[in-house]
Amino acid sequence: MLFGQAAGKDTTYLDFVGAGNVQRSLDNGEGLPASTGLGVVLDEYHRKKQIFGGTVDRVRFSGQINVANTDDSLTITYGSNGVENPSLVGEAIMTPLVGRRAVDLDLMVFFSDTVRRTKKDGTSISRPVALWRSLITGIQVKYTGSNRLLVDSAGSVKSTINALRFRVFHDILGRDYNHDYNVLIGAGWGFNSLRGDVAQKGNEAFRKDILGTKNLFYGGIEVFAMFRIKNIRAEFSYTWLDAGGNVAGLSGSRMVTTISFVGGFPVQLSAKKKT
């Protein structure tokens, strides 16, 4: 359960997330390396202060930005029957790589299990939320974007692959445990797209060859489950995307599983007192 700061108090936690070479550079006062990643995890609890009419209990935001001199590449090979690895690009669109040049943003809002109202005399009252609303613990908005270089025997084309998710979820464990543990189940809408130079009109034939479609946008519904134990998070999602054709690695129903580290180095947040 939550004790101390997170129990019944408004608390903010901030963690710094960096690759090992970033941490060494900061510790030694050196310049940042050309290929690196940097991010934050911000966790706010609103147990006393009312925001959005007292409906929001917790806001968690995590973000990571990776930079590099070069893009990650996908090599496309052709045989007598066309592309030999037809699912390669489709799978890359389905699950963008958080690699050399990429961004990963995740916003989770947990709703309060009570409704608080302030009377005219300044006193406040609270009551449990309706049963139907108690089934929706919160919402999640997640974006992953990645630059990839599509390479074949004729040359290379730059692309930007995007994945956006809007979700509602129920936390089986409840708010008393969600600082360190989560067991989430939910559903939502997924949107993936292929942009960059490969999306230009002059590359339509190339897209048709490697994907089997000229479409650039793919949307559909998904269900998911997420388990978090402190800084380790495992996620399973099952997604149905409409790719506008039979796209290997993307069309129809697809299962995606991930395990990630969601913690970092804590940063002390305290206001300095003026003397």
PDB file of C-alpha atoms in Angstrom, residues 6-272:
ATOM      1  CA  ALA A   6       1.943   9.183  -1.592  1.00  0.00           C
ATOM      2  CA  ALA A   7      -0.667   8.268   1.013  1.00  0.00           C
ATOM      3  CA  GLY A   8      -3.270  11.026   1.239  1.00  0.00           C
ATOM      4  CA  LYS A   9      -0.900  13.765   0.107  1.00  0.00           C
ATOM      5  CA  ASP A  10      -0.194  15.657  -3.116  1.00  0.00           C
ATOM      6  CA  THR A  11       3.184  14.351  -4.235  1.00  0.00           C
ATOM      7  CA  THR A  12       5.370  14.670  -7.319  1.00  0.00           C
ATOM      8  CA  TYR A  13       8.078  12.198  -8.318  1.00  0.00           C
ATOM      9  CA  LEU A  14      10.563  12.898 -11.113  1.00  0.00           C
ATOM     10  CA  ASP A  15      13.015  10.337 -12.503  1.00  0.00           C
ATOM     11  CA  PHE A  16      15.752  10.941 -15.064  1.00  0.00           C
ATOM     12  CA  VAL A  17      16.191   8.242 -17.701  1.00  0.00           C
ATOM     13  CA  GLY A  18      19.403   8.089 -19.739  1.00  0.00           C
ATOM     14  CA  ALA A  19      21.548   5.614 -21.567  1.00  0.00           C
ATOM     15  CA  GLY A  20      24.735   4.584 -19.814  1.00  0.00           C
ATOM     16  CA  ASN A  21      26.932   6.793 -22.020  1.00  0.00           C
ATOM     17  CA  VAL A  22      24.764   9.820 -21.147  1.00  0.00           C
ATOM     18  CA  GLN A  23      25.152   9.217 -17.424  1.00  0.00           C
ATOM     19  CA  ARG A  24      28.940   8.877 -17.726  1.00  0.00           C
ATOM     20  CA  SER A  25      29.152  12.106 -19.742  1.00  0.00           C
ATOM     21  CA  LEU A  26      27.130  14.046 -17.152  1.00  0.00           C
ATOM     22  CA  ASP A  27      29.107  12.581 -14.255  1.00  0.00           C
ATOM     23  CA  ASN A  28      32.447  13.478 -15.873  1.00  0.00           C
ATOM     24  CA  GLY A  29      31.389  16.883 -17.217  1.00  0.00           C
ATOM     25  CA  GLU A  30      31.957  15.788 -20.811  1.00  0.00           C
ATOM     26  CA  GLY A  31      30.005  16.580 -23.961  1.00  0.00           C
ATOM     27  CA  LEU A  32      27.101  14.328 -24.903  1.00  0.00           C
ATOM     28  CA  PRO A  33      27.887  11.529 -27.372  1.00  0.00           C
ATOM     29  CA  ALA A  34      26.553  11.710 -30.930  1.00  0.00           C
ATOM     30  CA  SER A  35      24.284   8.702 -30.398  1.00  0.00           C
ATOM     31  CA  THR A  36      22.330   8.846 -27.169  1.00  0.00           C
ATOM     32  CA  GLY A  37      18.947   8.846 -25.451  1.00  0.00           C
ATOM     33  CA  LEU A  38      17.408  10.968 -22.732  1.00  0.00           C
ATOM     34  CA  GLY A  39      14.044  10.892 -20.985  1.00  0.00           C
ATOM     35  CA  VAL A  40      11.990  11.563 -17.864  1.00  0.00           C
ATOM     36  CA  VAL A  41       9.295   9.873 -15.798  1.00  0.00           C
ATOM     37  CA  LEU A  42       6.964  12.329 -14.042  1.00  0.00           C
ATOM     38  CA  ASP A  43       4.480  10.989 -11.494  1.00  0.00           C
ATOM     39  CA  GLU A  44       1.974  13.307  -9.775  1.00  0.00           C
ATOM     40  CA  TYR A  45      -0.526  12.351  -7.088  1.00  0.00           C
ATOM     41  CA  HIS A  46      -3.502  14.630  -6.403  1.00  0.00           C
ATOM     42  CA  ARG A  47      -4.941  13.213  -3.217  1.00  0.00           C
ATOM     43  CA  LYS A  48      -5.924  16.577  -1.683  1.00  0.00           C
ATOM     44  CA  LYS A  49      -5.683  19.253  -4.350  1.00  0.00           C
ATOM     45  CA  GLN A  50      -8.623  19.033  -6.739  1.00  0.00           C
ATOM     46  CA  ILE A  51      -7.859  19.088 -10.442  1.00  0.00           C
ATOM     47  CA  PHE A  52     -10.525  18.629 -13.112  1.00  0.00           C
ATOM     48  CA  GLY A  53     -13.213  18.804 -10.449  1.00  0.00           C
ATOM     49  CA  GLY A  54     -11.528  16.228  -8.239  1.00  0.00           C
ATOM     50  CA  THR A  55     -11.909  13.492 -10.864  1.00  0.00           C
ATOM     51  CA  VAL A  56      -8.149  12.915 -11.370  1.00  0.00           C
ATOM     52  CA  ASP A  57      -6.154  11.077  -8.734  1.00  0.00           C
ATOM     53  CA  ARG A  58      -2.828  10.529 -10.487  1.00  0.00           C
ATOM     54  CA  VAL A  59      -1.010  11.647 -13.652  1.00  0.00           C
ATOM     55  CA  ARG A  60       1.979   9.706 -14.958  1.00  0.00           C
ATOM     56  CA  PHE A  61       4.015  10.884 -17.954  1.00  0.00           C
ATOM     57  CA  SER A  62       7.078   9.206 -19.390  1.00  0.00           C
ATOM     58  CA  GLY A  63       9.052  10.280 -22.416  1.00  0.00           C
ATOM     59  CA  GLN A  64      12.266   9.354 -24.155  1.00  0.00           C
ATOM     60  CA  ILE A  65      14.034  10.986 -27.103  1.00  0.00           C
ATOM     61  CA  ASN A  66      16.880   9.287 -28.944  1.00  0.00           C
ATOM     62  CA  VAL A  67      19.271  11.055 -31.327  1.00  0.00           C
ATOM     63  CA  ALA A  68      22.011   9.721 -33.596  1.00  0.00           C
ATOM     64  CA  ASN A  69      24.067  10.586 -36.665  1.00  0.00           C
ATOM     65  CA  THR A  70      22.349   7.899 -38.738  1.00  0.00           C
ATOM     66  CA  ASP A  71      18.951   6.210 -38.964  1.00  0.00           C
ATOM     67  CA  ASP A  72      18.243   2.553 -38.305  1.00  0.00           C
ATOM     68  CA  SER A  73      17.900   0.776 -41.622  1.00  0.00           C
ATOM     69  CA  LEU A  74      15.643  -1.920 -43.069  1.00  0.00           C
ATOM     70  CA  THR A  75      17.184  -3.906 -45.917  1.00  0.00           C
ATOM     71  CA  ILE A  76      14.713  -5.127 -48.537  1.00  0.00           C
ATOM     72  CA  THR A  77      15.797  -7.987 -50.796  1.00  0.00           C
ATOM     73  CA  TYR A  78      14.122  -9.167 -53.997  1.00  0.00           C
ATOM     74  CA  GLY A  79      13.835 -12.646 -55.471  1.00  0.00           C
ATOM     75  CA  SER A  80      12.228 -14.164 -58.538  1.00  0.00           C
ATOM     76  CA  ASN A  81       8.763 -13.795 -56.953  1.00  0.00           C
ATOM     77  CA  GLY A  82       9.233 -10.251 -55.648  1.00  0.00           C
ATOM     78  CA  VAL A  83      10.165  -9.173 -52.125  1.00  0.00           C
ATOM     79  CA  GLU A  84      11.751 -12.069 -50.218  1.00  0.00           C
ATOM     80  CA  ASN A  85      10.929 -10.646 -46.778  1.00  0.00           C
ATOM     81  CA  PRO A  86       7.430  -9.187 -47.369  1.00  0.00           C
ATOM     82  CA  SER A  87       6.518  -8.825 -43.671  1.00  0.00           C
ATOM     83  CA  LEU A  88       9.634  -6.804 -42.772  1.00  0.00           C
ATOM     84  CA  VAL A  89       8.224  -3.321 -43.435  1.00  0.00           C
ATOM     85  CA  GLY A  90       4.718  -4.204 -42.236  1.00  0.00           C
ATOM     86  CA  GLU A  91       6.090  -5.382 -38.872  1.00  0.00           C
ATOM     87  CA  ALA A  92       8.179  -2.210 -38.605  1.00  0.00           C
ATOM     88  CA  ILE A  93       5.028  -0.104 -39.095  1.00  0.00           C
ATOM     89  CA  MET A  94       3.140  -2.185 -36.533  1.00  0.00           C
ATOM     90  CA  THR A  95       5.821  -1.790 -33.842  1.00  0.00           C
ATOM     91  CA  PRO A  96       8.087   1.213 -34.496  1.00  0.00           C
ATOM     92  CA  LEU A  97      11.615   0.676 -33.212  1.00  0.00           C
ATOM     93  CA  VAL A  98      12.681   2.984 -30.374  1.00  0.00           C
ATOM     94  CA  GLY A  99      16.158   3.100 -31.859  1.00  0.00           C
ATOM     95  CA  ARG A 100      18.734   5.652 -33.032  1.00  0.00           C
ATOM     96  CA  ARG A 101      16.339   8.468 -33.988  1.00  0.00           C
ATOM     97  CA  ALA A 102      13.085   7.958 -32.167  1.00  0.00           C
ATOM     98  CA  VAL A 103      10.654   9.320 -29.603  1.00  0.00           C
ATOM     99  CA  ASP A 104       8.455   7.440 -27.137  1.00  0.00           C
ATOM    100  CA  LEU A 105       5.772   9.340 -25.165  1.00  0.00           C
ATOM    101  CA  ASP A 106       3.278   7.832 -22.727  1.00  0.00           C
ATOM    102  CA  LEU A 107       0.608   9.704 -20.720  1.00  0.00           C
ATOM    103  CA  MET A 108      -1.565   7.860 -18.183  1.00  0.00           C
ATOM    104  CA  VAL A 109      -4.337   9.540 -16.188  1.00  0.00           C
ATOM    105  CA  PHE A 110      -5.847   7.664 -13.239  1.00  0.00           C
ATOM    106  CA  PHE A 111      -9.299   8.748 -12.105  1.00  0.00           C
ATOM    107  CA  SER A 112     -10.303   9.230  -8.486  1.00  0.00           C
ATOM    108  CA  ASP A 113     -12.543   6.600  -6.884  1.00  0.00           C
ATOM    109  CA  THR A 114     -14.492   9.327  -5.101  1.00  0.00           C
ATOM    110  CA  VAL A 115     -16.254  12.527  -6.156  1.00  0.00           C
ATOM    111  CA  ARG A 116     -15.345  15.555  -4.077  1.00  0.00           C
ATOM    112  CA  ARG A 117     -17.424  18.723  -3.840  1.00  0.00           C
ATOM    113  CA  THR A 118     -16.695  21.940  -1.962  1.00  0.00           C
ATOM    114  CA  LYS A 119     -19.602  23.639  -0.216  1.00  0.00           C
ATOM    115  CA  LYS A 120     -20.133  27.393  -0.013  1.00  0.00           C
ATOM    116  CA  ASP A 121     -18.881  27.405   3.579  1.00  0.00           C
ATOM    117  CA  GLY A 122     -15.537  25.929   2.452  1.00  0.00           C
ATOM    118  CA  THR A 123     -16.095  22.409   3.732  1.00  0.00           C
ATOM    119  CA  SER A 124     -15.854  19.493   1.323  1.00  0.00           C
ATOM    120  CA  ILE A 125     -17.793  16.281   0.965  1.00  0.00           C
ATOM    121  CA  SER A 126     -16.932  13.130  -0.934  1.00  0.00           C
ATOM    122  CA  ARG A 127     -18.835  10.100  -2.127  1.00  0.00           C
ATOM    123  CA  PRO A 128     -17.929   6.973  -4.115  1.00  0.00           C
ATOM    124  CA  VAL A 129     -18.223   7.200  -7.883  1.00  0.00           C
ATOM    125  CA  ALA A 130     -20.968   5.370  -9.731  1.00  0.00           C
ATOM    126  CA  LEU A 131     -20.410   1.673 -10.386  1.00  0.00           C
ATOM    127  CA  TRP A 132     -20.050   2.095 -14.145  1.00  0.00           C
ATOM    128  CA  ARG A 133     -17.354   4.744 -13.678  1.00  0.00           C
ATOM    129  CA  SER A 134     -15.456   2.641 -11.172  1.00  0.00           C
ATOM    130  CA  LEU A 135     -14.854   0.143 -13.989  1.00  0.00           C
ATOM    131  CA  ILE A 136     -12.839   2.773 -15.895  1.00  0.00           C
ATOM    132  CA  THR A 137      -9.742   3.435 -13.799  1.00  0.00           C
ATOM    133  CA  GLY A 138      -8.111   5.763 -16.311  1.00  0.00           C
ATOM    134  CA  ILE A 139      -7.048   6.625 -19.837  1.00  0.00           C
ATOM    135  CA  GLN A 140      -3.783   6.318 -21.731  1.00  0.00           C
ATOM    136  CA  VAL A 141      -2.405   8.201 -24.729  1.00  0.00           C
ATOM    137  CA  LYS A 142       0.757   6.750 -26.202  1.00  0.00           C
ATOM    138  CA  TYR A 143       2.902   7.784 -29.183  1.00  0.00           C
ATOM    139  CA  THR A 144       5.980   6.141 -30.677  1.00  0.00           C
ATOM    140  CA  GLY A 145       7.785   7.566 -33.689  1.00  0.00           C
ATOM    141  CA  SER A 146      10.889   6.306 -35.426  1.00  0.00           C
ATOM    142  CA  ASN A 147      13.001   7.294 -38.425  1.00  0.00           C
ATOM    143  CA  ARG A 148      13.982   4.316 -40.587  1.00  0.00           C
ATOM    144  CA  LEU A 149      16.019   4.100 -43.776  1.00  0.00           C
ATOM    145  CA  LEU A 150      14.448   1.710 -46.307  1.00  0.00           C
ATOM    146  CA  VAL A 151      17.287   0.199 -48.330  1.00  0.00           C
ATOM    147  CA  ASP A 152      17.166  -1.961 -51.464  1.00  0.00           C
ATOM    148  CA  SER A 153      19.469  -2.645 -54.419  1.00  0.00           C
ATOM    149  CA  ALA A 154      18.427   0.624 -56.121  1.00  0.00           C
ATOM    150  CA  GLY A 155      19.245   2.883 -53.179  1.00  0.00           C
ATOM    151  CA  SER A 156      17.579   4.105 -50.010  1.00  0.00           C
ATOM    152  CA  VAL A 157      14.506   6.110 -48.998  1.00  0.00           C
ATOM    153  CA  LYS A 158      13.943   7.847 -45.657  1.00  0.00           C
ATOM    154  CA  SER A 159      10.759   7.124 -43.714  1.00  0.00           C
ATOM    155  CA  THR A 160       9.098   8.122 -40.445  1.00  0.00           C
ATOM    156  CA  ILE A 161       6.963   5.443 -38.812  1.00  0.00           C
ATOM    157  CA  ASN A 162       4.303   6.503 -36.305  1.00  0.00           C
ATOM    158  CA  ALA A 163       2.126   4.598 -33.836  1.00  0.00           C
ATOM    159  CA  LEU A 164      -0.562   6.356 -31.763  1.00  0.00           C
ATOM    160  CA  ARG A 165      -2.801   4.695 -29.151  1.00  0.00           C
ATOM    161  CA  PHE A 166      -5.878   5.981 -27.269  1.00  0.00           C
ATOM    162  CA  ARG A 167      -6.955   3.601 -24.485  1.00  0.00           C
ATOM    163  CA  VAL A 168      -9.256   3.227 -21.503  1.00  0.00           C
ATOM    164  CA  PHE A 169      -8.305   0.742 -18.801  1.00  0.00           C
ATOM    165  CA  HIS A 170      -9.244  -0.850 -15.496  1.00  0.00           C
ATOM    166  CA  ASP A 171      -6.596  -1.390 -12.809  1.00  0.00           C
ATOM    167  CA  ILE A 172      -7.456  -4.618 -10.993  1.00  0.00           C
ATOM    168  CA  LEU A 173      -5.216  -3.791  -8.014  1.00  0.00           C
ATOM    169  CA  GLY A 174      -6.689  -0.336  -7.376  1.00  0.00           C
ATOM    170  CA  ARG A 175      -5.222   2.972  -6.235  1.00  0.00           C
ATOM    171  CA  ASP A 176      -3.786   1.731  -2.914  1.00  0.00           C
ATOM    172  CA  TYR A 177      -1.128  -0.214  -4.779  1.00  0.00           C
ATOM    173  CA  ASN A 178      -0.622   1.660  -8.050  1.00  0.00           C
ATOM    174  CA  HIS A 179       2.536   3.509  -7.050  1.00  0.00           C
ATOM    175  CA  ASP A 180       4.545   0.277  -7.371  1.00  0.00           C
ATOM    176  CA  TYR A 181       2.194  -2.228  -8.990  1.00  0.00           C
ATOM    177  CA  ASN A 182      -0.381  -2.276 -11.791  1.00  0.00           C
ATOM    178  CA  VAL A 183      -2.454  -4.985 -13.406  1.00  0.00           C
ATOM    179  CA  LEU A 184      -4.311  -3.253 -16.231  1.00  0.00           C
ATOM    180  CA  ILE A 185      -6.786  -4.552 -18.779  1.00  0.00           C
ATOM    181  CA  GLY A 186      -8.381  -2.337 -21.386  1.00  0.00           C
ATOM    182  CA  ALA A 187      -9.280  -1.497 -24.950  1.00  0.00           C
ATOM    183  CA  GLY A 188      -8.750   1.352 -27.347  1.00  0.00           C
ATOM    184  CA  TRP A 189      -8.077   2.631 -30.823  1.00  0.00           C
ATOM    185  CA  GLY A 190      -4.790   2.316 -32.692  1.00  0.00           C
ATOM    186  CA  PHE A 191      -3.458   4.460 -35.529  1.00  0.00           C
ATOM    187  CA  ASN A 192      -0.245   3.728 -37.435  1.00  0.00           C
ATOM    188  CA  SER A 193       1.196   5.633 -40.360  1.00  0.00           C
ATOM    189  CA  LEU A 194       4.124   5.733 -42.763  1.00  0.00           C
ATOM    190  CA  ARG A 195       5.454   9.201 -43.534  1.00  0.00           C
ATOM    191  CA  GLY A 196       8.663  10.896 -44.661  1.00  0.00           C
ATOM    192  CA  ASP A 197      10.208  10.708 -48.132  1.00  0.00           C
ATOM    193  CA  VAL A 198       8.653   7.304 -48.769  1.00  0.00           C
ATOM    194  CA  ALA A 199       5.205   8.928 -48.513  1.00  0.00           C
ATOM    195  CA  GLN A 200       5.867  11.259 -51.444  1.00  0.00           C
ATOM    196  CA  LYS A 201       3.986  10.707 -54.679  1.00  0.00           C
ATOM    197  CA  GLY A 202       7.154   9.775 -56.557  1.00  0.00           C
ATOM    198  CA  ASN A 203       7.616   6.753 -54.282  1.00  0.00           C
ATOM    199  CA  GLU A 204       4.141   5.234 -54.742  1.00  0.00           C
ATOM    200  CA  ALA A 205       5.497   2.412 -56.924  1.00  0.00           C
ATOM    201  CA  PHE A 206       8.169   1.630 -54.342  1.00  0.00           C
ATOM    202  CA  ARG A 207       5.540   1.450 -51.573  1.00  0.00           C
ATOM    203  CA  LYS A 208       3.378  -0.782 -53.719  1.00  0.00           C
ATOM    204  CA  ASP A 209       6.312  -3.153 -54.255  1.00  0.00           C
ATOM    205  CA  ILE A 210       7.320  -3.475 -50.596  1.00  0.00           C
ATOM    206  CA  LEU A 211       3.868  -3.291 -48.953  1.00  0.00           C
ATOM    207  CA  GLY A 212       1.340  -4.311 -51.576  1.00  0.00           C
ATOM    208  CA  THR A 213      -0.601  -1.078 -51.038  1.00  0.00           C
ATOM    209  CA  LYS A 214      -0.147   2.656 -51.575  1.00  0.00           C
ATOM    210  CA  ASN A 215      -1.975   3.473 -48.328  1.00  0.00           C
ATOM    211  CA  LEU A 216      -0.108   5.497 -45.715  1.00  0.00           C
ATOM    212  CA  PHE A 217      -2.567   5.364 -42.771  1.00  0.00           C
ATOM    213  CA  TYR A 218      -3.778   2.291 -40.891  1.00  0.00           C
ATOM    214  CA  GLY A 219      -6.322   2.355 -38.051  1.00  0.00           C
ATOM    215  CA  GLY A 220      -8.286  -0.100 -35.944  1.00  0.00           C
ATOM    216  CA  ILE A 221      -9.237  -1.336 -32.494  1.00  0.00           C
ATOM    217  CA  GLU A 222      -7.181  -3.207 -29.925  1.00  0.00           C
ATOM    218  CA  VAL A 223      -7.371  -4.894 -26.533  1.00  0.00           C
ATOM    219  CA  PHE A 224      -4.442  -5.026 -24.142  1.00  0.00           C
ATOM    220  CA  ALA A 225      -3.127  -6.083 -20.748  1.00  0.00           C
ATOM    221  CA  MET A 226      -0.263  -4.497 -18.839  1.00  0.00           C
ATOM    222  CA  PHE A 227       1.579  -5.701 -15.742  1.00  0.00           C
ATOM    223  CA  ARG A 228       3.989  -3.452 -13.842  1.00  0.00           C
ATOM    224  CA  ILE A 229       6.154  -4.431 -10.895  1.00  0.00           C
ATOM    225  CA  LYS A 230       7.999  -1.306  -9.751  1.00  0.00           C
ATOM    226  CA  ASN A 231      10.225  -0.363 -12.738  1.00  0.00           C
ATOM    227  CA  ILE A 232       9.568  -3.400 -14.933  1.00  0.00           C
ATOM    228  CA  ARG A 233       6.566  -3.338 -17.275  1.00  0.00           C
ATOM    229  CA  ALA A 234       5.262  -6.143 -19.486  1.00  0.00           C
ATOM    230  CA  GLU A 235       2.533  -5.493 -22.044  1.00  0.00           C
ATOM    231  CA  PHE A 236       0.441  -7.591 -24.400  1.00  0.00           C
ATOM    232  CA  SER A 237      -1.806  -6.114 -27.071  1.00  0.00           C
ATOM    233  CA  TYR A 238      -3.983  -7.620 -29.787  1.00  0.00           C
ATOM    234  CA  THR A 239      -4.723  -5.193 -32.613  1.00  0.00           C
ATOM    235  CA  TRP A 240      -6.948  -5.248 -35.689  1.00  0.00           C
ATOM    236  CA  LEU A 241      -5.733  -2.668 -38.249  1.00  0.00           C
ATOM    237  CA  ASP A 242      -7.358  -1.849 -41.569  1.00  0.00           C
ATOM    238  CA  ALA A 243      -4.408  -1.546 -43.941  1.00  0.00           C
ATOM    239  CA  GLY A 244      -6.533  -1.156 -47.073  1.00  0.00           C
ATOM    240  CA  GLY A 245      -5.268  -4.401 -48.507  1.00  0.00           C
ATOM    241  CA  ASN A 246      -3.333  -7.542 -47.690  1.00  0.00           C
ATOM    242  CA  VAL A 247      -0.166  -6.121 -46.103  1.00  0.00           C
ATOM    243  CA  ALA A 248       2.152  -8.780 -44.700  1.00  0.00           C
ATOM    244  CA  GLY A 249       3.078  -8.116 -41.083  1.00  0.00           C
ATOM    245  CA  LEU A 250       0.329  -5.501 -40.646  1.00  0.00           C
ATOM    246  CA  SER A 251      -3.107  -6.536 -41.982  1.00  0.00           C
ATOM    247  CA  GLY A 252      -5.698  -8.400 -39.946  1.00  0.00           C
ATOM    248  CA  SER A 253      -5.185  -9.247 -36.286  1.00  0.00           C
ATOM    249  CA  ARG A 254      -1.716  -8.966 -34.742  1.00  0.00           C
ATOM    250  CA  MET A 255      -0.333  -9.777 -31.303  1.00  0.00           C
ATOM    251  CA  VAL A 256       2.456  -7.618 -29.870  1.00  0.00           C
ATOM    252  CA  THR A 257       4.340  -8.297 -26.628  1.00  0.00           C
ATOM    253  CA  THR A 258       6.876  -5.985 -24.974  1.00  0.00           C
ATOM    254  CA  ILE A 259       8.899  -5.820 -21.764  1.00  0.00           C
ATOM    255  CA  SER A 260      10.453  -2.496 -20.791  1.00  0.00           C
ATOM    256  CA  PHE A 261      12.208  -0.673 -17.968  1.00  0.00           C
ATOM    257  CA  VAL A 262      10.180   2.370 -16.887  1.00  0.00           C
ATOM    258  CA  GLY A 263      12.273   3.767 -14.036  1.00  0.00           C
ATOM    259  CA  GLY A 264      15.310   6.000 -13.779  1.00  0.00           C
ATOM    260  CA  PHE A 265      17.438   8.078 -11.451  1.00  0.00           C
ATOM    261  CA  PRO A 266      15.268  10.004  -8.949  1.00  0.00           C
ATOM    262  CA  VAL A 267      15.493  13.800  -8.914  1.00  0.00           C
ATOM    263  CA  GLN A 268      14.834  15.625  -5.654  1.00  0.00           C
ATOM    264  CA  LEU A 269      12.029  18.154  -6.075  1.00  0.00           C
ATOM    265  CA  SER A 270      12.116  20.703  -3.265  1.00  0.00           C
ATOM    266  CA  ALA A 271      11.744  24.459  -3.329  1.00  0.00           C
ATOM    267  CA  LYS A 272      14.689  26.409  -1.909  1.00  0.00           C
TER     268      LYS A 272
END
